Short mmCIF file of N, CA, C and O in Angstrom, two decimals:
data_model
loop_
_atom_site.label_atom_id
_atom_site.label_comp_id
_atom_site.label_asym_id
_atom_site.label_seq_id
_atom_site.Cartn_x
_atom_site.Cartn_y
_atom_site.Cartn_z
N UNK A 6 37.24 -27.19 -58.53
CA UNK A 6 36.10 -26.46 -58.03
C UNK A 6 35.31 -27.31 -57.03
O UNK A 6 34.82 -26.86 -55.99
N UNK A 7 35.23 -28.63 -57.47
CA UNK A 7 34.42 -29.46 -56.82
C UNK A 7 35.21 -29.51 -55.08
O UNK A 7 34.60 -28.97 -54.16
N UNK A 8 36.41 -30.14 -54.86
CA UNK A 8 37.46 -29.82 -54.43
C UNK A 8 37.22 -29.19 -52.90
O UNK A 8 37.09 -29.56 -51.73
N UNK A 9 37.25 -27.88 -53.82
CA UNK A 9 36.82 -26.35 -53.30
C UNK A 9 35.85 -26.23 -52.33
O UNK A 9 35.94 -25.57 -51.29
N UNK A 10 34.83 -26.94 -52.75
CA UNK A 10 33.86 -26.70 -52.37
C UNK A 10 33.56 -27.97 -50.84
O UNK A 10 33.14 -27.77 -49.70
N UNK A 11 33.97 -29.10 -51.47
CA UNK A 11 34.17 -29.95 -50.18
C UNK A 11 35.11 -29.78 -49.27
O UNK A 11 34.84 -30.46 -48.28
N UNK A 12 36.12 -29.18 -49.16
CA UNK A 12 36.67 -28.19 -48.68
C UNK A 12 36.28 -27.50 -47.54
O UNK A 12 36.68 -27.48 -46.37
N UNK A 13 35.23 -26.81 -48.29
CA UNK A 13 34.57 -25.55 -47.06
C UNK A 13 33.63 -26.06 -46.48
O UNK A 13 33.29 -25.68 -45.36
N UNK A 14 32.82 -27.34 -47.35
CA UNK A 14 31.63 -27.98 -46.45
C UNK A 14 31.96 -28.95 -44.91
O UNK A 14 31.32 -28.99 -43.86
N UNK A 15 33.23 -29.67 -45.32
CA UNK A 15 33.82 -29.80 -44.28
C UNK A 15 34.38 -28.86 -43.22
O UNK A 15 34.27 -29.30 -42.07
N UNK A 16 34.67 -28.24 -43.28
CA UNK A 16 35.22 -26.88 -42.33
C UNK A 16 34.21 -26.58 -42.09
O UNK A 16 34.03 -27.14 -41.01
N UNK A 17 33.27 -26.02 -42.34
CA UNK A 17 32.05 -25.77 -42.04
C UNK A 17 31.33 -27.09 -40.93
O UNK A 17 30.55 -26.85 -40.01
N UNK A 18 31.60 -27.82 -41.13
CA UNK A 18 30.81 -29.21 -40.45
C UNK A 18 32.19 -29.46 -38.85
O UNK A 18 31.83 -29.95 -37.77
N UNK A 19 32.95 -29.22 -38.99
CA UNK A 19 34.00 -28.95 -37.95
C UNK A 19 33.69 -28.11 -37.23
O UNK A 19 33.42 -28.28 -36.04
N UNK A 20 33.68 -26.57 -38.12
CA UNK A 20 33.16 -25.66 -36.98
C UNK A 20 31.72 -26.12 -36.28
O UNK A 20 31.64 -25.84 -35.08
N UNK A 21 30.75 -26.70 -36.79
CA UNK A 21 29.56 -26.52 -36.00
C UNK A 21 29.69 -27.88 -35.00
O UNK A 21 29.01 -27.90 -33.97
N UNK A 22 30.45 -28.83 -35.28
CA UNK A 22 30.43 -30.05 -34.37
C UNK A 22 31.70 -29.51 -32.90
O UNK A 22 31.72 -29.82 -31.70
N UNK A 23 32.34 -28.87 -33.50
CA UNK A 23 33.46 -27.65 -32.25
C UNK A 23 32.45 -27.56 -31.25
O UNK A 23 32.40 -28.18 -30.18
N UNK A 24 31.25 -26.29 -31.95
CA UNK A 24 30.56 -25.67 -31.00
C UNK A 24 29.96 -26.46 -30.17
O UNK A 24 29.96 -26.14 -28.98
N UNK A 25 29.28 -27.71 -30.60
CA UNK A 25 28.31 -28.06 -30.27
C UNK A 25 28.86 -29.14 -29.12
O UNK A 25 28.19 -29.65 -28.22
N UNK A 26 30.39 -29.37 -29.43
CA UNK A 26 30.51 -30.35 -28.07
C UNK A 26 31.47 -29.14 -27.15
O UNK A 26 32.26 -29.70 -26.40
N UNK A 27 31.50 -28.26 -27.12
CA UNK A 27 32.03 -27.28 -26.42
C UNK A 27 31.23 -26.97 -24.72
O UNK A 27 30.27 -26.22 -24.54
N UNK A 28 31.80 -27.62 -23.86
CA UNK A 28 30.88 -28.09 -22.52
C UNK A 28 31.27 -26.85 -21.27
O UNK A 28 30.76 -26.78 -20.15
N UNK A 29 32.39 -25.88 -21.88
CA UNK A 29 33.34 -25.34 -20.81
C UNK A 29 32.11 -24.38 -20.42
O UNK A 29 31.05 -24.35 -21.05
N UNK A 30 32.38 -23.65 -19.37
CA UNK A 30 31.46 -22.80 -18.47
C UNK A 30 32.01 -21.39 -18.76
O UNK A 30 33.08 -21.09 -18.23
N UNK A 31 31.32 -20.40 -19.65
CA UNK A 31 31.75 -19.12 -19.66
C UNK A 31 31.44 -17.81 -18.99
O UNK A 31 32.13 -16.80 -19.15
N UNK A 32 30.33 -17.89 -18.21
CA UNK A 32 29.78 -17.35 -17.66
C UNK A 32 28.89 -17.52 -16.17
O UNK A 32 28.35 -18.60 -15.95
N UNK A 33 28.80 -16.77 -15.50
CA UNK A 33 27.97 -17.29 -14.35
C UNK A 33 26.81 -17.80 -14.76
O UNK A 33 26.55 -18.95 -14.39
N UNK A 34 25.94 -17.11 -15.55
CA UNK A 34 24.78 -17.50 -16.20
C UNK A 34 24.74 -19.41 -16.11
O UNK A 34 23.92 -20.21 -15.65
N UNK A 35 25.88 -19.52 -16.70
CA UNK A 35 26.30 -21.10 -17.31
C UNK A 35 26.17 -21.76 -16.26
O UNK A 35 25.38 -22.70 -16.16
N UNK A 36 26.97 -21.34 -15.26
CA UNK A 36 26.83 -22.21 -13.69
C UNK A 36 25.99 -22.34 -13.17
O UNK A 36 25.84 -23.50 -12.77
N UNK A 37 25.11 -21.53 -12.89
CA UNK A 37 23.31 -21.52 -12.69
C UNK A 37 22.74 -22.28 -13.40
O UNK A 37 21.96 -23.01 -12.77
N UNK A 38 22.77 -22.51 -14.75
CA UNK A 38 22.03 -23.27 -15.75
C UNK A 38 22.16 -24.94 -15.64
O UNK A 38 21.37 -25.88 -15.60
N UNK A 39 23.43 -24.80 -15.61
CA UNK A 39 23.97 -26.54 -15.90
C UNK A 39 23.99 -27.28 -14.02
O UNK A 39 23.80 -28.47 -13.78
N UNK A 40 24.19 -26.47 -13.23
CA UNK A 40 24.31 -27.05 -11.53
C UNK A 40 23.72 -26.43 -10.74
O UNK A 40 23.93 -26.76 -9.58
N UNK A 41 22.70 -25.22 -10.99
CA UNK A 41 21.57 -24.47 -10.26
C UNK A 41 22.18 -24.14 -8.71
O UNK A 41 21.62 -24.13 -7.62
N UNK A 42 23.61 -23.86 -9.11
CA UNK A 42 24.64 -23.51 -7.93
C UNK A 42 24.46 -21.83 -8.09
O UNK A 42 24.05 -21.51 -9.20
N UNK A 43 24.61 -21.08 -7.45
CA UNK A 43 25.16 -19.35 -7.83
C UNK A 43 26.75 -19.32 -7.09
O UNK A 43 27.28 -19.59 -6.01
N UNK A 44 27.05 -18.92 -8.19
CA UNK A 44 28.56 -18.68 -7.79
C UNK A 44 28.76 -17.13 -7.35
O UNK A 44 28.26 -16.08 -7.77
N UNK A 45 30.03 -17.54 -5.96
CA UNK A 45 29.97 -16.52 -4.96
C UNK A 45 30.75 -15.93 -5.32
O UNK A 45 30.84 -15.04 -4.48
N UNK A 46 31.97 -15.64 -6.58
CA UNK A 46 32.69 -14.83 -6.60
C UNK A 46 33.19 -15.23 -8.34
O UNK A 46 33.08 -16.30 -8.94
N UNK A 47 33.62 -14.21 -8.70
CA UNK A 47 33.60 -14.20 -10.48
C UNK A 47 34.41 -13.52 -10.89
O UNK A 47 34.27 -12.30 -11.04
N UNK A 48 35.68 -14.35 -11.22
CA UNK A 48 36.62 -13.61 -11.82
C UNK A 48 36.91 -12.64 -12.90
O UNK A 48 37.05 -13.22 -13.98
N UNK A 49 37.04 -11.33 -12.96
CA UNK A 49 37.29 -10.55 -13.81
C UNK A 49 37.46 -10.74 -15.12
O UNK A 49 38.15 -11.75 -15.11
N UNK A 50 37.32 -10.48 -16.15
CA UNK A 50 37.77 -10.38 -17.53
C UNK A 50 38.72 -8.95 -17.48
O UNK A 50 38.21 -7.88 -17.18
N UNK A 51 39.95 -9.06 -17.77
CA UNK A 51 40.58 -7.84 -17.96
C UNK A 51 40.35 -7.35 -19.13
O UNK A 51 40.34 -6.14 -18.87
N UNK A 52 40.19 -7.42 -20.02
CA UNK A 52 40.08 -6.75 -21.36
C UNK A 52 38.69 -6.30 -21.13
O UNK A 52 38.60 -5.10 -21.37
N UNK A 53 37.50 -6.87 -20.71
CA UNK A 53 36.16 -6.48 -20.20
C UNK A 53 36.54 -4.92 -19.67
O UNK A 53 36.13 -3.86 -20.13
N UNK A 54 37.56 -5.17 -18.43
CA UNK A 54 37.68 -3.87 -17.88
C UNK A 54 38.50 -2.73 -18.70
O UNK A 54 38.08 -1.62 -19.04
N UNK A 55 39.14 -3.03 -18.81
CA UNK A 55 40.13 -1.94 -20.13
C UNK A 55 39.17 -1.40 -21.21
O UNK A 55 39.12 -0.19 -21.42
N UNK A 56 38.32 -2.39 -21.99
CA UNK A 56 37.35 -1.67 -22.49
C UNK A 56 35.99 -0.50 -22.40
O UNK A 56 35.41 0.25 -23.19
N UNK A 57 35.83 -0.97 -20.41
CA UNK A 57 34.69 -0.29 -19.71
C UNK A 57 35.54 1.12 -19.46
O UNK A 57 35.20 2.28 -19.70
N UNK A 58 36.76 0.59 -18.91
CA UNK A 58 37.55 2.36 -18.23
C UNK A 58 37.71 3.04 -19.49
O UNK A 58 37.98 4.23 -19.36
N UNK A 59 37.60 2.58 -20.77
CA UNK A 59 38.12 3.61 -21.72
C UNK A 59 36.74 3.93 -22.42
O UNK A 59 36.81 4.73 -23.35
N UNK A 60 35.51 3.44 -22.12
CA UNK A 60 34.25 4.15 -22.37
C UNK A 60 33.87 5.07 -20.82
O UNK A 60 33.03 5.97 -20.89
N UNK A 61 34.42 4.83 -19.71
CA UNK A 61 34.05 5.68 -19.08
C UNK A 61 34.71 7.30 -19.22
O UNK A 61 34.10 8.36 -19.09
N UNK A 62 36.08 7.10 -19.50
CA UNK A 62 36.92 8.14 -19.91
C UNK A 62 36.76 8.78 -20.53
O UNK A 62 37.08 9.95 -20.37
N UNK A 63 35.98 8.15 -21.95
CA UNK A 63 35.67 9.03 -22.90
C UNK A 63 34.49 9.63 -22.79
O UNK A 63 34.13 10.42 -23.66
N UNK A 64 33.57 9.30 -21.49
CA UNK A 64 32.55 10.02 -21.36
C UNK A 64 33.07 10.98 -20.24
O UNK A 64 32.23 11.87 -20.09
N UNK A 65 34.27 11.15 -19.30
CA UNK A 65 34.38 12.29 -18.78
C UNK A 65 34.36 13.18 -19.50
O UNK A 65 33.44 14.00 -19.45
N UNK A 66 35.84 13.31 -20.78
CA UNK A 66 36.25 14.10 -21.48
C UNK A 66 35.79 14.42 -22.25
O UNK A 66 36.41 15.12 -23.04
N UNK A 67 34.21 14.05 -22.52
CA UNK A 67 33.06 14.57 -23.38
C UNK A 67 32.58 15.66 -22.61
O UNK A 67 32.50 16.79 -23.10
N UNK A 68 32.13 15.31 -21.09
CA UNK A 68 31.09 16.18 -20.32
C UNK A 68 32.53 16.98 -20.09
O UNK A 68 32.65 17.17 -21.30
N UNK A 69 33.57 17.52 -19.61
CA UNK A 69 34.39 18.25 -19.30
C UNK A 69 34.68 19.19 -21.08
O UNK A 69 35.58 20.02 -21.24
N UNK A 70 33.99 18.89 -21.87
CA UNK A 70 34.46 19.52 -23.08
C UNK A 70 33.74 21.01 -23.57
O UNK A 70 34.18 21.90 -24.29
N UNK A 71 32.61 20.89 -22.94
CA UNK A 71 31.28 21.26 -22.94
C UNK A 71 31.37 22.96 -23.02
O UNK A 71 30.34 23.63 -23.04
#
């Protein structure tokens, strides 16, 4: 039990020391923040988009249902 439990406190202490040295840039936001640069062009997330076209879709085929 004891075990067990040091176990998860460690994993737990991994995950938060992960986050915390995690330096990569995920966002434009990020690039502005850390080098007060604006970035001129921003690569897509495809799954971003696949998710947007299939909420836009489902709002045609709502208003076309009518």
């Amino acid at each position: 039990m004891i075990g067990a439990l040091a176990g998860a406190f460690l994993y737990c202490m991994y995950l938060v020391v992960k986050y915390l040295m995690d330096d990569t840039i995920h966002t434009a936001d990020d690039m502005e923040k850390y080098f007060d640069i604006v970035p001129l062009a921003v690569i897509p997330d495809v799954e971003e988009l696949a998710s947007e076209k299939q909420q836009k879709k489902g709002k045609l085929e709502k208003g076309f249902s009518k």
